[in-house]
Coordinates of C-alpha atoms and ligand atoms in Angstrom, one line a residue:
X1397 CA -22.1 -21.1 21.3
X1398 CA -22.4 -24.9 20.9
X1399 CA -25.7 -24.4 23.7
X1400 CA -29.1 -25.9 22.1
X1401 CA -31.2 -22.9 21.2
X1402 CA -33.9 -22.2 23.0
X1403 CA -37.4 -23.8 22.2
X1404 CA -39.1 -20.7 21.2
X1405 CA -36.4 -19.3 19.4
X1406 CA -37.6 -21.7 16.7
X1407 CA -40.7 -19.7 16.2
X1408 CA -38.2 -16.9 14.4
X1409 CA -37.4 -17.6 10.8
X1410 CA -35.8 -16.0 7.9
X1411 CA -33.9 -13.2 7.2
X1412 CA -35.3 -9.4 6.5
X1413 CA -34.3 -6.7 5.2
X1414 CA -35.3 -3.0 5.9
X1415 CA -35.9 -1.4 2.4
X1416 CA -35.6 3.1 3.7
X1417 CA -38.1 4.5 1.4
X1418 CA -37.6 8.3 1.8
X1419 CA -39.4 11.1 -0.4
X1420 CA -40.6 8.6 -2.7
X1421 CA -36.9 7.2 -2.8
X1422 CA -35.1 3.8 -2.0
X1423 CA -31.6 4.0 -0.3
X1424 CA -29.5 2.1 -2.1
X1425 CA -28.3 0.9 1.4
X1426 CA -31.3 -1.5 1.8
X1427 CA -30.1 -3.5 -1.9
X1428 CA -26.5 -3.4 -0.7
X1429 CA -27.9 -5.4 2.8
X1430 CA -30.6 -7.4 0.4
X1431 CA -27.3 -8.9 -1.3
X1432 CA -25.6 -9.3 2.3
X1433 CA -29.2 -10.9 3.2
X1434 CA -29.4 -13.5 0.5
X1435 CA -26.1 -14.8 1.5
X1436 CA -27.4 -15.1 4.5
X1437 CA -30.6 -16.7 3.8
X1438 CA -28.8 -19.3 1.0
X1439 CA -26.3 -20.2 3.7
X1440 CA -29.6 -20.8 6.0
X1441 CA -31.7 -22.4 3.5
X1442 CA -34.4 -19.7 4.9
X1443 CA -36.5 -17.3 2.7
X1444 CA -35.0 -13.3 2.2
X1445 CA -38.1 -10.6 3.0
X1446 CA -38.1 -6.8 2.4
X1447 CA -40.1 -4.8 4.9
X1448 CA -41.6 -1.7 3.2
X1449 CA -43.2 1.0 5.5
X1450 CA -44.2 4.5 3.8
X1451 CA -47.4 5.8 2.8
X1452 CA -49.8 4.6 -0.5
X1453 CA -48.2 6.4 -3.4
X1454 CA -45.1 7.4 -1.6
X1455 CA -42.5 5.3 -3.6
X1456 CA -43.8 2.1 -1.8
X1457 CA -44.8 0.6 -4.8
X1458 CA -42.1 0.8 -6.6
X1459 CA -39.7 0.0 -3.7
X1460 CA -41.5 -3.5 -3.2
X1461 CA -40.7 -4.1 -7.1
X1462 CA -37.3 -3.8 -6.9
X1463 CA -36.8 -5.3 -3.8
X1464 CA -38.0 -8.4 -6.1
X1465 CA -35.4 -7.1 -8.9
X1466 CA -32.4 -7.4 -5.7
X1467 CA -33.3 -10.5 -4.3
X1468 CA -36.3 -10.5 -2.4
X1469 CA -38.3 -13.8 -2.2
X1470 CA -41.0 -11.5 0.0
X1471 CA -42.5 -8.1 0.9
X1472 CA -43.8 -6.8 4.1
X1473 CA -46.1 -3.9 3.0
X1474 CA -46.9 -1.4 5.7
X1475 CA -48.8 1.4 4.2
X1476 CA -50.6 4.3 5.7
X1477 CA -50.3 8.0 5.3
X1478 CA -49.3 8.4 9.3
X1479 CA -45.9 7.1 7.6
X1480 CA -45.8 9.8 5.0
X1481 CA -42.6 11.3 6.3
X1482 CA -39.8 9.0 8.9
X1483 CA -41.1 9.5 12.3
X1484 CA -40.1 7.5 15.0
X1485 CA -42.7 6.6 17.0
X1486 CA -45.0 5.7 14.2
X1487 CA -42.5 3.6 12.2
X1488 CA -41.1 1.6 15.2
X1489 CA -44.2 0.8 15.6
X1490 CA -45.2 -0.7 12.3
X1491 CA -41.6 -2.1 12.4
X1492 CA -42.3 -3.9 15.5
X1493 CA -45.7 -5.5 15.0
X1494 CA -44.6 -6.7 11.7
X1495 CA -41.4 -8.3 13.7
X1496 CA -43.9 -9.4 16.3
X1497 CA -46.2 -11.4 13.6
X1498 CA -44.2 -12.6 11.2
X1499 CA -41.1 -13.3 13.7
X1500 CA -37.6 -13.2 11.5
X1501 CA -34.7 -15.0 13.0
X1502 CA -32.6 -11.8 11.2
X1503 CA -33.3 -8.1 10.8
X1504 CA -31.4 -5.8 8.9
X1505 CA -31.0 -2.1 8.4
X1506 CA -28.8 0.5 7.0
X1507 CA -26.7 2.7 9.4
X1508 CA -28.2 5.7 8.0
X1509 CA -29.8 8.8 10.2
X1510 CA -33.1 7.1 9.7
X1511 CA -32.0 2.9 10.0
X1512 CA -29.5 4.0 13.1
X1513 CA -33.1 6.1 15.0
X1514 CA -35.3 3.2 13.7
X1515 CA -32.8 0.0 14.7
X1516 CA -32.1 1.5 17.9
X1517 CA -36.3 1.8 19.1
X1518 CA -37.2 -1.0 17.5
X1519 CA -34.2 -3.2 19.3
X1520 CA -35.0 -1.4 22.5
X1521 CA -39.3 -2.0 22.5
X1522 CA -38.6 -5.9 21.2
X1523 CA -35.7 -6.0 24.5
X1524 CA -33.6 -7.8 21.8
X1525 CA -29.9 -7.3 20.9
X1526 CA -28.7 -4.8 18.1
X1527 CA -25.2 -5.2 16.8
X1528 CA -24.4 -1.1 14.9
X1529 CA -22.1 -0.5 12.1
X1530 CA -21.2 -3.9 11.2
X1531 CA -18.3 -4.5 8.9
X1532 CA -18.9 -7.9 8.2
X1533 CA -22.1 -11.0 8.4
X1534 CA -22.3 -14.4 9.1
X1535 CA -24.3 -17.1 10.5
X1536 CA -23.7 -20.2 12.4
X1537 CA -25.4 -23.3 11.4
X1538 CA -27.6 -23.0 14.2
X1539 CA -28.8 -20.0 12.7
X1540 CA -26.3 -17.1 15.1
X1541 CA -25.7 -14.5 13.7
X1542 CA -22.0 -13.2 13.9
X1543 CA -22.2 -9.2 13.2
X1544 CA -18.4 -7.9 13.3
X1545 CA -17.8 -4.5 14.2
X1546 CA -14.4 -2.3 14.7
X1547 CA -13.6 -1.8 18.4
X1548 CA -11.0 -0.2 20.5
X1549 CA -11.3 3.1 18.1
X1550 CA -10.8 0.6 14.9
X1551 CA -7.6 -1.0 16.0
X1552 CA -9.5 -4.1 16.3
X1553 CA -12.7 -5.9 15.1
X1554 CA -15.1 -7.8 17.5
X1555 CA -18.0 -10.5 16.6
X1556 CA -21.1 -9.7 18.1
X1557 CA -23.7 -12.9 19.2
X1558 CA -27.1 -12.0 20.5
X1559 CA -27.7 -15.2 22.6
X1560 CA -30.5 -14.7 24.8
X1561 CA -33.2 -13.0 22.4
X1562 CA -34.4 -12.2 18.5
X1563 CA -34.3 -10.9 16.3
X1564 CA -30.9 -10.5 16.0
X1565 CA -30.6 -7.0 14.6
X1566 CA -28.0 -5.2 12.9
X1567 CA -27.0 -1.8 11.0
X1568 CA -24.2 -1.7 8.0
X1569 CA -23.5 1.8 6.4
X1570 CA -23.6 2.5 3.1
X1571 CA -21.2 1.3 0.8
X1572 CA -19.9 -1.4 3.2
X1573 CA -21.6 -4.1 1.1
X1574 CA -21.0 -4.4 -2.4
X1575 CA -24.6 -3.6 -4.5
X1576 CA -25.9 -6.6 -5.8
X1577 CA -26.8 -7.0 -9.5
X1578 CA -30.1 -6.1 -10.5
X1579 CA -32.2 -8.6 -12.2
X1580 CA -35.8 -7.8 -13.3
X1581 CA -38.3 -10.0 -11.7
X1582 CA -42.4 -10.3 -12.0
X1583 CA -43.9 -9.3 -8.2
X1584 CA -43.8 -12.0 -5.6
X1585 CA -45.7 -12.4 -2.8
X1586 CA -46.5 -9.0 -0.9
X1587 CA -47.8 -9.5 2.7
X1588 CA -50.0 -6.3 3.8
X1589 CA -49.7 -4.9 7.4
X1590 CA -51.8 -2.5 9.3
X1591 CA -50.2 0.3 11.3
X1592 CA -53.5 0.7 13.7
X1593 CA -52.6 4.3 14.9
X1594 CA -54.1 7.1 14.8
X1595 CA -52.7 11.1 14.0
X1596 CA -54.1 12.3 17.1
X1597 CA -51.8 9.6 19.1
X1598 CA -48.3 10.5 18.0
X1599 CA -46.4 13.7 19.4
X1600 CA -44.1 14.7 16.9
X1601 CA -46.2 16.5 13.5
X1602 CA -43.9 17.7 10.4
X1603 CA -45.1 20.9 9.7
X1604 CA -42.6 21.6 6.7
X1605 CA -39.9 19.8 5.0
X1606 CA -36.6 21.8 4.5
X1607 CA -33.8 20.2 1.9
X1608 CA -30.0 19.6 2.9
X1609 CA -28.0 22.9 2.6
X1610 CA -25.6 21.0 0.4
X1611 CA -27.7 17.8 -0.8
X1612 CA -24.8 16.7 -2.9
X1613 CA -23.1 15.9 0.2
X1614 CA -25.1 12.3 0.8
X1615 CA -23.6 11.5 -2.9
X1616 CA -20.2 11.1 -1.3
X1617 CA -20.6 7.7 -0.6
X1618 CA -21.6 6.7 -4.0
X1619 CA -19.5 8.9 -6.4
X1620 CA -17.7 7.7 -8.9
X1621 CA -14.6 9.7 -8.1
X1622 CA -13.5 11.3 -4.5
X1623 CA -10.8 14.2 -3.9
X1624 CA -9.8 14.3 -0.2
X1625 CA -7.4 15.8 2.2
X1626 CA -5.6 15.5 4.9
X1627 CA -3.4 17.4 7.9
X1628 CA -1.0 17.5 5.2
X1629 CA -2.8 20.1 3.6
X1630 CA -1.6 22.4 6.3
X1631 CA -4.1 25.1 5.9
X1632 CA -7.9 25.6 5.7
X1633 CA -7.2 27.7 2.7
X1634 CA -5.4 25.0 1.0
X1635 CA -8.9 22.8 1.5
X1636 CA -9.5 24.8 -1.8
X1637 CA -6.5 23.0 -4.1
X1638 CA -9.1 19.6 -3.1
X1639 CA -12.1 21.1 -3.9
X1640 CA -10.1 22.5 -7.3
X1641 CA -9.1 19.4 -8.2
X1642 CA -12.7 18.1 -7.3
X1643 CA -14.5 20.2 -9.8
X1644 CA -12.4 19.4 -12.3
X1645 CA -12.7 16.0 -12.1
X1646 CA -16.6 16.5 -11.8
X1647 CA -15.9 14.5 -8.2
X1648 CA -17.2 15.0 -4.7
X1649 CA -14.6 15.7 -2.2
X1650 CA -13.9 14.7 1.5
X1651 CA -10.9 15.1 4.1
X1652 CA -9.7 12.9 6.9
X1653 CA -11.2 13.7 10.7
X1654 CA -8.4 16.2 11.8
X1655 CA -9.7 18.6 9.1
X1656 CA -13.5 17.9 10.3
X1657 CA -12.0 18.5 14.2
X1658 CA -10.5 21.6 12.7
X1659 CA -13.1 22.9 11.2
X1660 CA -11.7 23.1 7.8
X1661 CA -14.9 20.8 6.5
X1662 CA -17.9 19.6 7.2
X1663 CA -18.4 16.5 9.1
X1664 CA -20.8 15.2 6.7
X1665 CA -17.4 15.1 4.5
X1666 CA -15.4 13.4 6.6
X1667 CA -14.3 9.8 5.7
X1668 CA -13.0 7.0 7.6
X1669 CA -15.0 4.9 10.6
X1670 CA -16.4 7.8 12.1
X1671 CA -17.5 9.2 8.6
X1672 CA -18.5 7.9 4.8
X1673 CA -17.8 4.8 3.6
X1674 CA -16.6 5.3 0.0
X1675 CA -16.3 2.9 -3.1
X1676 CA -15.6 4.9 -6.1
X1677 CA -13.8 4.0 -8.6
X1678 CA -11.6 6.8 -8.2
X1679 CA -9.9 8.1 -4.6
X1680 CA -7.2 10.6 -4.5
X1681 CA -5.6 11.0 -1.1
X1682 CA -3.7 13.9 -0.6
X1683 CA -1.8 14.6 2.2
X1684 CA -3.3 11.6 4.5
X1685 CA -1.1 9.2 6.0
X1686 CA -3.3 6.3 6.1
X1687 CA -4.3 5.4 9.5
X1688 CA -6.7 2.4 10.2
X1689 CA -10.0 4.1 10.5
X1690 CA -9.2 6.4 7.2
X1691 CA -8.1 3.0 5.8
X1692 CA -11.4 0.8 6.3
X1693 CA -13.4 3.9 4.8
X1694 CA -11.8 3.7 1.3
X1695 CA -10.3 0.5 0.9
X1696 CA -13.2 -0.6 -1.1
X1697 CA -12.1 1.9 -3.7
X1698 CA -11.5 0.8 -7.3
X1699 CA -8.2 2.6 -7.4
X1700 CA -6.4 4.8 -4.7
X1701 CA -3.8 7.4 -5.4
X1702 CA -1.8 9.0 -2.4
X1703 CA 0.2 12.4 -2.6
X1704 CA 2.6 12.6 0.5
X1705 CA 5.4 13.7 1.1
X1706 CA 6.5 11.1 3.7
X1707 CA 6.7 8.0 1.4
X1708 CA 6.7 5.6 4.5
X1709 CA 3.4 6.9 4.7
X1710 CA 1.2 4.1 5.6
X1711 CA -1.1 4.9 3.1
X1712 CA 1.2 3.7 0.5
X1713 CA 0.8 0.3 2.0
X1714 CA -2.2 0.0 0.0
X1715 CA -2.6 2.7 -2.1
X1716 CA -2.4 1.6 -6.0
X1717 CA -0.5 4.3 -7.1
X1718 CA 1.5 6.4 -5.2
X1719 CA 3.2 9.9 -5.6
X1720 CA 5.9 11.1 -3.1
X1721 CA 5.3 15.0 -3.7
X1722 CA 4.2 18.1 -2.3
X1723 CA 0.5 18.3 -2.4
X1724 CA 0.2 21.9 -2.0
X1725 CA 2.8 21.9 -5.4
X1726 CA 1.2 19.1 -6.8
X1727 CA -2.6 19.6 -7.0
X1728 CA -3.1 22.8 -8.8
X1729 CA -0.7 21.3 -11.3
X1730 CA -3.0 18.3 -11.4
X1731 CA -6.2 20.5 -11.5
X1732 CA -5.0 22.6 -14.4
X1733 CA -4.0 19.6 -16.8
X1734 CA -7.4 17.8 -15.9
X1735 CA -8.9 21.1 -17.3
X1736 CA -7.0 20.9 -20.0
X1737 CA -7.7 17.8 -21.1
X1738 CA -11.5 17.3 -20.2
X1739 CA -12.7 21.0 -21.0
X1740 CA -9.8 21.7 -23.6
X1741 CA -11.8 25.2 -24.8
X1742 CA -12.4 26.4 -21.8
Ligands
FAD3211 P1 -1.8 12.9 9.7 O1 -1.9 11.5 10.3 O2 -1.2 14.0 10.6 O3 -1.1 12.8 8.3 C1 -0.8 13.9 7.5 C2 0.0 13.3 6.4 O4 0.3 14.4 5.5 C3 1.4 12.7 6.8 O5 1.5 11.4 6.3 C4 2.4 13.6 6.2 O6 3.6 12.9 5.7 C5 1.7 14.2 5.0 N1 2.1 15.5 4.6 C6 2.5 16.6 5.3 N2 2.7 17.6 4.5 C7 2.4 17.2 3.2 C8 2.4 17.9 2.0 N3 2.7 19.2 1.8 N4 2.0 17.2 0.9 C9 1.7 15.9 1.0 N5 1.7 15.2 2.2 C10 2.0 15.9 3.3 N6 -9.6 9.5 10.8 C11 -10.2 9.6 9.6 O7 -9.7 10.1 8.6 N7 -11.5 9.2 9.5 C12 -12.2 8.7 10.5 O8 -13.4 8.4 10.3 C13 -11.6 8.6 11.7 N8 -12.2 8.0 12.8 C14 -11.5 7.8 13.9 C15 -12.2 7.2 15.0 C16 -11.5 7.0 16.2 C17 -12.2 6.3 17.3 C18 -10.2 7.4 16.3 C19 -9.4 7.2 17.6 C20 -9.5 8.1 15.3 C21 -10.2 8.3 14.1 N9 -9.6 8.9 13.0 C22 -10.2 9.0 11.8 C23 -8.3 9.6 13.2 C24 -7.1 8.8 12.6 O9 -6.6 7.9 13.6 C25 -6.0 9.7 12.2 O10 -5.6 10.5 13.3 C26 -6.3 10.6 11.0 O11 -6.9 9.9 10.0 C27 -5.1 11.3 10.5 O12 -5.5 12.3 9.6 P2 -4.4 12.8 8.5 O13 -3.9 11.6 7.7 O14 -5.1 13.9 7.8 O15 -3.3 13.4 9.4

C-alpha cells in the first residue's frame, strides 16, 4: 500500500456517484452514497459528480436537481430514449464511456437489482476491480480506496484495495449510509453525454412493464416502524401474530432467514446480510436471537425491542429494550392494545 501509484492512474480524478433513476424515480440509495461520496471527496480535496442516465423527460431532470440539493458539485447527463427503461447493455454502455471520458478515481453505486446488474458489467467491460455490499468507505491519502465488506458468512469484515486498476468501484445497500440532509441548491454545472447506439443494436426490447405483486415490499428498508420474526415463532401460522401487530402499527414487517428458508415469508422480507438493511425508528424483534448477520441488518435502528423467551438471547446485547416473554402470548396482547389506543372506535 505504501507503492507509488502508477503514472496513469493520475489521469483518474474525483469521486462519482450513480444517481438510479427508475420510472421517473430517484432511489434514495444514490443520496445515501452522495453523503458517503462527499466524505470522500472532502477527505480528497477532489470534486463529488452524479452520473444521470435515463431518457429526456423520464425523471432526469429532476434527478440532476437534487443531486445538487445532496451534495453534488457535478452532473453527468446521459439522455436518450434507448435508456427509457434499465437495460443492461445499453446502460453499461453509457456508464462506461462516461467513465472512459471523464476518468473518476471513485465510482459508486447502490447494491440494488439494477446498481448490483449495472456495477457488475460495467466493472467487468472497464477490467477494473468492484468491491459489492460494502459496509463501510475510506480513502487513503494516496487516494485508495478501502471498501469493507462482511466475510466468512458475516463473522468477520475485510477491506477491499483495488491496486492494479480504476475506477475503483463499489456497491452499498440501501440504508447502510445514513441520508444526508437536503439543502436546496441553484443547478451547477451539468455535463451532457451521448449514448451513440442505436435500437436496432441491442437484443433485449421491453415489450410491457408489470408492477411488483407486493410493491410495498421495497418500503421495508425505509419504514418508519418494522415488525419481524423469528424461529421462535414456531409456526408459519403464527407469521400472522407479526403481520397483526404490523397492521396495527401501520408498519411493514420482515422475519429473520430461517423463516425465508422455511418458506414462512418471502425473501424479499427477509432481514439481516443476506436480506434488507433497515433503519427505522422502530424495530420489534420477536422471537430472534440475535445472530451477527440479523444484527448488522437492524442495528441502525432508532430503537430495538426483543421478545424472547431465552433472556441470554444475544439479541438483548443490543436491543434497547427488552422483554423476556412468550411471543406467541405476548403479541396479540400487544396488537390489541395498539388498536386500542391508535383506532380507539374501531
Ligand atoms: P434462532 O437462532 O433459532 O432463534 C430463535 C429464538 O427464538 C431463540 O433466541 C429462542 O430463545 C427464541 N424463542 C423460542 N421460542 C420463543 C417464543 N415462544 N417466544 C419468544 N422467543 C422465543 N439470518 C438473518 O436473520 N438474516 C440474514 O440476512 C442472514 N444471513 C445469513 C448469511 C449467512 C452467510 C449465514 C451463514 C447465516 C445468515 N443468517 C441470517 C442466519 C443467522 O446466522 C441465524 O441462523 C438466524 O438469524 C437465526 O434466526 P432466528 O433468530 O429466527 O432463529
Amino acid at each position: 500500500m505504501n507503492e507509488e501509484p502508477p503514472e496513469h492512474f493520475r489521469a483518474y480524478q474525483h469521486v462519482w456517484v450513480f444517481v438510479e433513476v427508475e420510472r421517473g424515480q430517484v432511489h434514495p440509495v444514490s443520496w445515501e452514497l452522495m453523503g458517503a461520496g462527499r466524505r470522500l471527496a472532502d477527505k480528497l480535496g477532489v470534486l463529488l459528480a452524479g452520473v444521470v442516465i435515463g431518457a429526456p423527460d423520464g425523471g432526469t431532470s429532476e434527478a440532476v436537481a437534487e443531486a445538487f440539493c445532496y451534495g453534488a458539485d457535478r452532473v453527468y447527463l446521459c439522455e436518450d430514449p434507448i435508456l427509457a427503461h434499465y437495460r443492461n447493455e445499453p446502460y453499461t454502455t453509457a456508464l462506461k464511456n462516461i467513465v472512459n471520458s471523464f476518468k473518476p478515481e471513485i465510482l459508486l453505486l447502490g447494491a440494488t437489482n439494477l446498481g448490483r446488474d449495472l456495477a457488475g458489467s460495467v466493472a467487468t467491460t472497464l477490467l477494473t476491480g468492484l468491491t459489492a455490499d460494502c459496509t463501510e468507505l475510506d480513502v487513503n491519502a494516496d487516494g485508495s480506496l478501502g471498501a469493507t465488506r462482511p466475510t466468512f458468512g458475516g463473522s468477520l469484515l475485510c477491506t477491499i484495495y483495488t491496486l492494479n486498476s480504476r475506477p475503483q468501484m463499489a456497491t452499498v445497500r440501501p440504508r447502510v449510509m445514513p441520508m444526508p440532509a437536503r439543502v436546496e441548491r441553484p443547478l451547477g454545472p451539468v455535463t451532457p453525454c451521448r449514448l451513440l447506439m442505436d435500437e436496432k443494436d441491442i437484443v433485449t426490447k421491453v415489450l410491457s412493464f408489470v408492477a411488483d405483486r407486493e410493491a410495498s415490499m421495497a418500503n421495508l428498508a425505509y419504514a418508519d416502524i418494522v415488525v419481524a420474526g423469528g424461529l421462535g415463532l414456531q409456526s408459519a401460522g403464527n407469521v400472522q401474530l407479526v403481520r397483526n401487530l404490523a397492521l396495527s402499527l401501520g408498519a411493514e414487517f420482515g422475519g429473520s432467514r430461517p423463516l425465508v428458508q422455511k418458506g414462512w415469508i418471502d425473501s424479499d422480507r427477509q432481514i439481516g446480510q443476506t436480506g434488507k438493511t433497515i433503519r427505522p425508528k422502530l424495530y420489534i424483534a420477536a422471537g430472534i436471537s440475535g445472530a451477527i448477520q440479523h444484527r448488522v441488518g437492524v442495528e441502525g435502528a432508532d430503537l430495538i425491542v426483543a421478545i424472547n423467551t431465552d433472556p441470554n438471547a444475544p439479541i438483548f446485547d443490543f436491543a434497547h429494550l427488552g422483554v423476556v416473554a412468550d411471543a406467541i402470548q405476548l403479541l396479540p396482547a400487544l396488537t390489541e392494545t395498539f388498536r386500542r389506543r391508535l383506532s380507539p372506535h374501531s
